[in-house]
Structure formats: C-alpha cells, structure tokens
Tab-separated table of N, CA, C and O in Angstrom:
chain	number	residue	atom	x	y	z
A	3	UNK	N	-12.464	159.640	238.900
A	3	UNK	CA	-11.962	160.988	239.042
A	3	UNK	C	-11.190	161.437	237.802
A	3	UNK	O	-11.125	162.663	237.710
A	4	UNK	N	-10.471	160.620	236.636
A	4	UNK	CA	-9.896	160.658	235.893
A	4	UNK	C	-10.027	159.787	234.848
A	4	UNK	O	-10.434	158.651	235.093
A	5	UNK	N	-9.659	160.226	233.314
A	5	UNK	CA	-9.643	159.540	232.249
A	5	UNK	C	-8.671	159.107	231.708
A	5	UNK	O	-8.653	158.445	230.671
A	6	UNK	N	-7.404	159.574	232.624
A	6	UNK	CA	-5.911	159.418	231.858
A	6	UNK	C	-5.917	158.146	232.185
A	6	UNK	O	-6.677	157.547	232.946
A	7	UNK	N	-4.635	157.601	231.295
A	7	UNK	CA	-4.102	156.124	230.978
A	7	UNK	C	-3.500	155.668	232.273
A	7	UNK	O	-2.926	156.418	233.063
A	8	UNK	N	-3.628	154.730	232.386
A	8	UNK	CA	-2.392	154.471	233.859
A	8	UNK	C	-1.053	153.983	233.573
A	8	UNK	O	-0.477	153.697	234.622
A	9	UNK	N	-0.277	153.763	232.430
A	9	UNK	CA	0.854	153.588	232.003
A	9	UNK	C	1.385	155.105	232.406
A	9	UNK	O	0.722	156.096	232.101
A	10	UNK	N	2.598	155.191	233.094
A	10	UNK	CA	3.080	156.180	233.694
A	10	UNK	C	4.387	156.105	232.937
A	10	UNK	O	5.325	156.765	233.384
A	11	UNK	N	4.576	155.326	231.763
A	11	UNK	CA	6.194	155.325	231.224
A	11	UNK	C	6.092	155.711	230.274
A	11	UNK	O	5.235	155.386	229.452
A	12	UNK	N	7.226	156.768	230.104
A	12	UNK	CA	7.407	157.845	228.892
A	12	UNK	C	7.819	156.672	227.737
A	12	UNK	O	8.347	155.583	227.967
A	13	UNK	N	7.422	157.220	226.450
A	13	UNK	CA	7.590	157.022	225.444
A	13	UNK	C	8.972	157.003	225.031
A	13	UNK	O	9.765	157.843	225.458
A	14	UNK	N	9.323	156.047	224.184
A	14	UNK	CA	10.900	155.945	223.693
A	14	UNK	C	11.740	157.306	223.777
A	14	UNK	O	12.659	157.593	224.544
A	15	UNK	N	11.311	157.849	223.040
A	15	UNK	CA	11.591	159.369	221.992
A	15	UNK	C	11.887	160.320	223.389
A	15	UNK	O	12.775	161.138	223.627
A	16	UNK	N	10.579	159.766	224.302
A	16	UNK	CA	11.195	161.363	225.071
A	16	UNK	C	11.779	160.782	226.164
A	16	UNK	O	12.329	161.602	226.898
A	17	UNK	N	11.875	159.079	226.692
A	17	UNK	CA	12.853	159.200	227.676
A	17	UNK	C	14.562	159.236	227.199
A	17	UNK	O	15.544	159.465	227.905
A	18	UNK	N	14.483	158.918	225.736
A	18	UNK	CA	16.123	159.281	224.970
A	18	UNK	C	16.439	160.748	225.492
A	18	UNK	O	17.380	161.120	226.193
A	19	UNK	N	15.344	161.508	224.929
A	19	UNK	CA	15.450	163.166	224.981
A	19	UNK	C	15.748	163.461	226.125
A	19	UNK	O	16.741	164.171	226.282
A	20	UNK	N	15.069	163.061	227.159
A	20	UNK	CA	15.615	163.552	228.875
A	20	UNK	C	16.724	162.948	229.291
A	20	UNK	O	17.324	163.590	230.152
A	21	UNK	N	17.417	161.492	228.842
A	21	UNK	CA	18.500	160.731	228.832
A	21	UNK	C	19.673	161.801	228.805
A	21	UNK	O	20.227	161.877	229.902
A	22	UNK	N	19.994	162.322	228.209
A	22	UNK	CA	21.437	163.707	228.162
A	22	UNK	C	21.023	164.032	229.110
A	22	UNK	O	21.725	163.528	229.987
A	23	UNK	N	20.198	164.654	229.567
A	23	UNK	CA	20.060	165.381	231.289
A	23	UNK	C	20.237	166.915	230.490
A	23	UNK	O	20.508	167.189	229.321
A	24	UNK	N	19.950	167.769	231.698
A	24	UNK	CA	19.772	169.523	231.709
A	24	UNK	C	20.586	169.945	232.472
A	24	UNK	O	20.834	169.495	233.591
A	25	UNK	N	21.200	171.074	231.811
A	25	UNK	CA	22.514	171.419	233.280
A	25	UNK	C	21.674	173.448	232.998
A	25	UNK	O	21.149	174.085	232.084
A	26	UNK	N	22.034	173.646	234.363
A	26	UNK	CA	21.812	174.372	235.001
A	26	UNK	C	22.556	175.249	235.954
A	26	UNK	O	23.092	174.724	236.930
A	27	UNK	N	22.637	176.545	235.759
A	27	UNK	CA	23.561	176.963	236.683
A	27	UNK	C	23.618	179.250	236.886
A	27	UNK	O	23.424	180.119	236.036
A	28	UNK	N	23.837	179.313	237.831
A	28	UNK	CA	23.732	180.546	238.003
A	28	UNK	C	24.710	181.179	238.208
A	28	UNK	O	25.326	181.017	239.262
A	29	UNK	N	25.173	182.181	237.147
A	29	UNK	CA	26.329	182.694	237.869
A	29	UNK	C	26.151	183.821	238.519
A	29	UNK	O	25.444	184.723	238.071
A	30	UNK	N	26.814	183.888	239.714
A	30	UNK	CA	26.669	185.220	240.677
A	30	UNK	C	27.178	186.513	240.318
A	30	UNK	O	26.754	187.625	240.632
A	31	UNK	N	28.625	186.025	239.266
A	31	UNK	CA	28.927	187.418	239.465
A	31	UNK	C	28.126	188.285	238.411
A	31	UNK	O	27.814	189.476	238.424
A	32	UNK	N	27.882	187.191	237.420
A	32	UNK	CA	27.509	188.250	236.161
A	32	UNK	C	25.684	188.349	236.117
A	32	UNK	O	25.092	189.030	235.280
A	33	UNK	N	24.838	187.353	237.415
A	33	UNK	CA	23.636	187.906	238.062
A	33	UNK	C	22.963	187.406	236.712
A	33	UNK	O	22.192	188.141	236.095
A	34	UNK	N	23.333	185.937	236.215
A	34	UNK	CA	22.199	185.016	234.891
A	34	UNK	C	22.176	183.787	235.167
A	34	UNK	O	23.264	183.502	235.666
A	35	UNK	N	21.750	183.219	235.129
A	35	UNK	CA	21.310	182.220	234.978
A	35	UNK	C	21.521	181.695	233.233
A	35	UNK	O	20.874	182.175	232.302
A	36	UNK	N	22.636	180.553	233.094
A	36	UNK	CA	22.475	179.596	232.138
A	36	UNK	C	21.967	177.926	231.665
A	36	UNK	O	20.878	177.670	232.180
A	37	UNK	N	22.059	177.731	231.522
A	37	UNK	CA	21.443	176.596	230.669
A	37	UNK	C	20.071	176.339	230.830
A	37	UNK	O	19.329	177.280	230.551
A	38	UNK	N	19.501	175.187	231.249
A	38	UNK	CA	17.435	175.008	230.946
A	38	UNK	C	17.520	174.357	232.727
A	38	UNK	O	18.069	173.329	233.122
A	39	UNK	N	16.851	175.274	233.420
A	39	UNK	CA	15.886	175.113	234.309
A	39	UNK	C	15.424	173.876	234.414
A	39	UNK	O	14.637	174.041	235.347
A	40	UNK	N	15.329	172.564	234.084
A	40	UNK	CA	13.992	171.579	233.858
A	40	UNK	C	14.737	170.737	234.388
A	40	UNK	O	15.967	170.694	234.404
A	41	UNK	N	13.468	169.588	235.135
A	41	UNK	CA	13.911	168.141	235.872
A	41	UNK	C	12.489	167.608	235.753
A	41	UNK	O	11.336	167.772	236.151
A	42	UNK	N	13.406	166.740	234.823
A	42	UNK	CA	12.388	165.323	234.113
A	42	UNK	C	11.539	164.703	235.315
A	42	UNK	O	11.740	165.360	236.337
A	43	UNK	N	11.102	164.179	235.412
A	43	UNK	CA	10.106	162.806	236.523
A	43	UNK	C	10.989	161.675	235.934
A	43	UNK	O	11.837	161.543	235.052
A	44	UNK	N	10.294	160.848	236.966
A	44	UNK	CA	10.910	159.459	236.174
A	44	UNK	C	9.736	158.225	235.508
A	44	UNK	O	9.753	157.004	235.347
A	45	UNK	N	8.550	159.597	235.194
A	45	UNK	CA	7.735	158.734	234.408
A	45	UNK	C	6.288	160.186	234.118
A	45	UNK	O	6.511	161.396	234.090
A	46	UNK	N	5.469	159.779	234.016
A	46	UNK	CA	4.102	161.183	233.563
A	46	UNK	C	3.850	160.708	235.087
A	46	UNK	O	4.122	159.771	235.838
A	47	UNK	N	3.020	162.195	235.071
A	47	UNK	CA	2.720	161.850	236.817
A	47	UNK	C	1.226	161.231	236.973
A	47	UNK	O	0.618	161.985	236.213
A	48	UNK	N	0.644	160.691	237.278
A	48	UNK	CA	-0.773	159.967	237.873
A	48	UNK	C	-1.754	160.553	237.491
A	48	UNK	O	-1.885	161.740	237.789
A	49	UNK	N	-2.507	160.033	236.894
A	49	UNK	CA	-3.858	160.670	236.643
A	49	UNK	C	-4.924	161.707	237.709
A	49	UNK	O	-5.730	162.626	237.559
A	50	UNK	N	-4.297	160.837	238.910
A	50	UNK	CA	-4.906	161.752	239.999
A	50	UNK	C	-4.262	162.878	240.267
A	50	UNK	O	-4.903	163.909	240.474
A	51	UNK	N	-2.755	162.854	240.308
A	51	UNK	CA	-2.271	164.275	240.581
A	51	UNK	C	-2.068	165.166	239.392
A	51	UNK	O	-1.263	166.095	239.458
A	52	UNK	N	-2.735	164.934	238.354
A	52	UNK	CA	-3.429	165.707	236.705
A	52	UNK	C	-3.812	166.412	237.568
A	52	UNK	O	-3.448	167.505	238.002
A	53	UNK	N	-4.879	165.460	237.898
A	53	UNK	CA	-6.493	166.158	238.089
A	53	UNK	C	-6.412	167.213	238.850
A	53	UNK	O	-6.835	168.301	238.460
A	54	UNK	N	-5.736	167.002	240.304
A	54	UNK	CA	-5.704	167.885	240.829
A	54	UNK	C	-5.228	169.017	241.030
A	54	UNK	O	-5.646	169.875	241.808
A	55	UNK	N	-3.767	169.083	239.891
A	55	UNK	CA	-3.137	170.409	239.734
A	55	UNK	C	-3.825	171.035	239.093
A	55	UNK	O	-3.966	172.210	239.433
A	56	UNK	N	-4.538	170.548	237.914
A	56	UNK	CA	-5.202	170.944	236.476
A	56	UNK	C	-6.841	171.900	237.113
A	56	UNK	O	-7.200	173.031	236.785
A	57	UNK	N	-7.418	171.084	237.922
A	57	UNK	CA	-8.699	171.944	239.148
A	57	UNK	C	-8.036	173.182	239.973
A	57	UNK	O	-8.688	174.181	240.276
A	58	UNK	N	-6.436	172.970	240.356
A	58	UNK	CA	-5.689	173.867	240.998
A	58	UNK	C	-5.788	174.950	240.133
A	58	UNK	O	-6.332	175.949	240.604
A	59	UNK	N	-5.395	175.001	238.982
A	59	UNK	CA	-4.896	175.640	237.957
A	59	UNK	C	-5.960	176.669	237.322
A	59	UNK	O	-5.802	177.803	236.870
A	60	UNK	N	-7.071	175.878	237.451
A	60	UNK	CA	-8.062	176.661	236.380
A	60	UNK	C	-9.043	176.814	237.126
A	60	UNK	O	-9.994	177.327	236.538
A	61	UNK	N	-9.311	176.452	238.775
A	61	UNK	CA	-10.408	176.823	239.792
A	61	UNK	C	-11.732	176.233	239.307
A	61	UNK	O	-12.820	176.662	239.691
A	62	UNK	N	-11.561	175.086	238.322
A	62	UNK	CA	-12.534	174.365	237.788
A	62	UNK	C	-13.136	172.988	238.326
A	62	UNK	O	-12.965	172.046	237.552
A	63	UNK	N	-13.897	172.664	239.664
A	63	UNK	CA	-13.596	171.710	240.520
A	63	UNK	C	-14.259	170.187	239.182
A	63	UNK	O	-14.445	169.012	239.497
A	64	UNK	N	-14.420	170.687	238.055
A	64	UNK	CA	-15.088	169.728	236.956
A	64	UNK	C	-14.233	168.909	236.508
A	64	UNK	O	-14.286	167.695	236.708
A	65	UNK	N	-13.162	169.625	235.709
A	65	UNK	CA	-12.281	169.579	234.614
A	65	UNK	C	-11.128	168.387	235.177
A	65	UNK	O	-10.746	168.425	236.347
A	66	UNK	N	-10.694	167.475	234.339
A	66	UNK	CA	-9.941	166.471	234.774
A	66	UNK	C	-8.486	166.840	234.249
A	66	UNK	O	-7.536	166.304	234.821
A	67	UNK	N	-8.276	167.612	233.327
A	67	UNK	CA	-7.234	167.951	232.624
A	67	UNK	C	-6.867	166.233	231.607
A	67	UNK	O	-6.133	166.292	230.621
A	68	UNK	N	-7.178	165.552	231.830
A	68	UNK	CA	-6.962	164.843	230.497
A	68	UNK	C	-6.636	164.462	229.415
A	68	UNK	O	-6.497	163.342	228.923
A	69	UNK	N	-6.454	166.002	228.857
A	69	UNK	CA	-5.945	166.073	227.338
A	69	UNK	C	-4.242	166.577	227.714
A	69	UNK	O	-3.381	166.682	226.841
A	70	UNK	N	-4.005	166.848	229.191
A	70	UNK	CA	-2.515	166.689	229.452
A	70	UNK	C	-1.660	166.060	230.222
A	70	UNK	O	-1.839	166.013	231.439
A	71	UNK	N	-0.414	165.380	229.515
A	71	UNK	CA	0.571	164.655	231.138
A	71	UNK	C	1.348	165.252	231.379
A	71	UNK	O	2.081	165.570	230.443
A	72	UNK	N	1.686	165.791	232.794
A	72	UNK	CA	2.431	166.406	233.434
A	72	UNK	C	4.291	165.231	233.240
A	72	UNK	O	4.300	164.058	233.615
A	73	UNK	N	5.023	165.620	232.890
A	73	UNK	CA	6.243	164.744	232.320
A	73	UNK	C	7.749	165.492	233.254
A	73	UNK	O	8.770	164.808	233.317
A	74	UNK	N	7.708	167.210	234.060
A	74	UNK	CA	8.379	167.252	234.594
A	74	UNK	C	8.378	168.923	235.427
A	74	UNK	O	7.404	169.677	235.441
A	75	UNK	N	9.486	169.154	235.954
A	75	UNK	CA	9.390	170.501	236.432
A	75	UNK	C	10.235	171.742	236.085
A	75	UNK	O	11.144	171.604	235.267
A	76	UNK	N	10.058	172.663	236.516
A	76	UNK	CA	11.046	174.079	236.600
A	76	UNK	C	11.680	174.045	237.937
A	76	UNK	O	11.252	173.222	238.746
A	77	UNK	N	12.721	174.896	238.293
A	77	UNK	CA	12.649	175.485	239.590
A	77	UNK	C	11.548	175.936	240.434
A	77	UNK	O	11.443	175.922	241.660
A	78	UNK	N	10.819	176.304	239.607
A	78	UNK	CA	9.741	177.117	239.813
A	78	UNK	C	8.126	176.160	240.338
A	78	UNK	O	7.097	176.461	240.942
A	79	UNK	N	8.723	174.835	239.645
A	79	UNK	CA	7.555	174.122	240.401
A	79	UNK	C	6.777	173.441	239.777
A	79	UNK	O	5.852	172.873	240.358
C-alpha cells in the first residue's frame, strides 16, 4: 500500500528543533491569537496513515503520497 520507510524517528536536527516546544495562546480580550499553533508527534506518522490522508487529500484512490512525512499538527488538524 506504501513506499515510505518504516523508521518512524525524526532525525537529530528536527527532534532538537521540536525539543523547545511551541507555546500558544489566545487572548480574549484583544480577540488574537499569539505564538505558533503546532504539536509535534512523537515520531513521522506511518506509512499507512500517509497514504491515507494523502488519497483523502487529493481524491486520488492511486497516489501513496510518498514523497511526504506527516511530522505534526495545527489546531486545525
């Protein structure tokens, strides 16, 4: 179903980079939102659940997405 690697552990460089962590926060009164939105994984996600967001994504029941690893999220998902 997939061509991705099965090593699911981030690379030096970017588990340092997610290491500080993301802060996040909304303020009500002044109706913004500061700092970065984002929450790391605690590794790339599975070749299978690539596949299947990546077919989600592009309505392509072919396409494996392959040439990308999913590494984390938004609020948004």
């Amino acid at each position: 179903m997939t061509d991705l690697p099965d090593d699911l552990t981030f690379p030096a460089a970017l588990a340092e980079a997610f290491a500080s962590g993301f802060s996040w926060e909304w303020d009500e009164e002044a109706d913004v939102a500061r700092g970065c939105d984002f929450e790391p994984y605690d590794g790339f996600e599975s070749g299978e659940d690539t596949t299947w967001w990546f077919r989600l994504w592009t309505g392509n029941p072919e396409v494996t997405g392959s040439a990308f690893r999913f590494f984390g999220s938004t609020g948004a998902g």
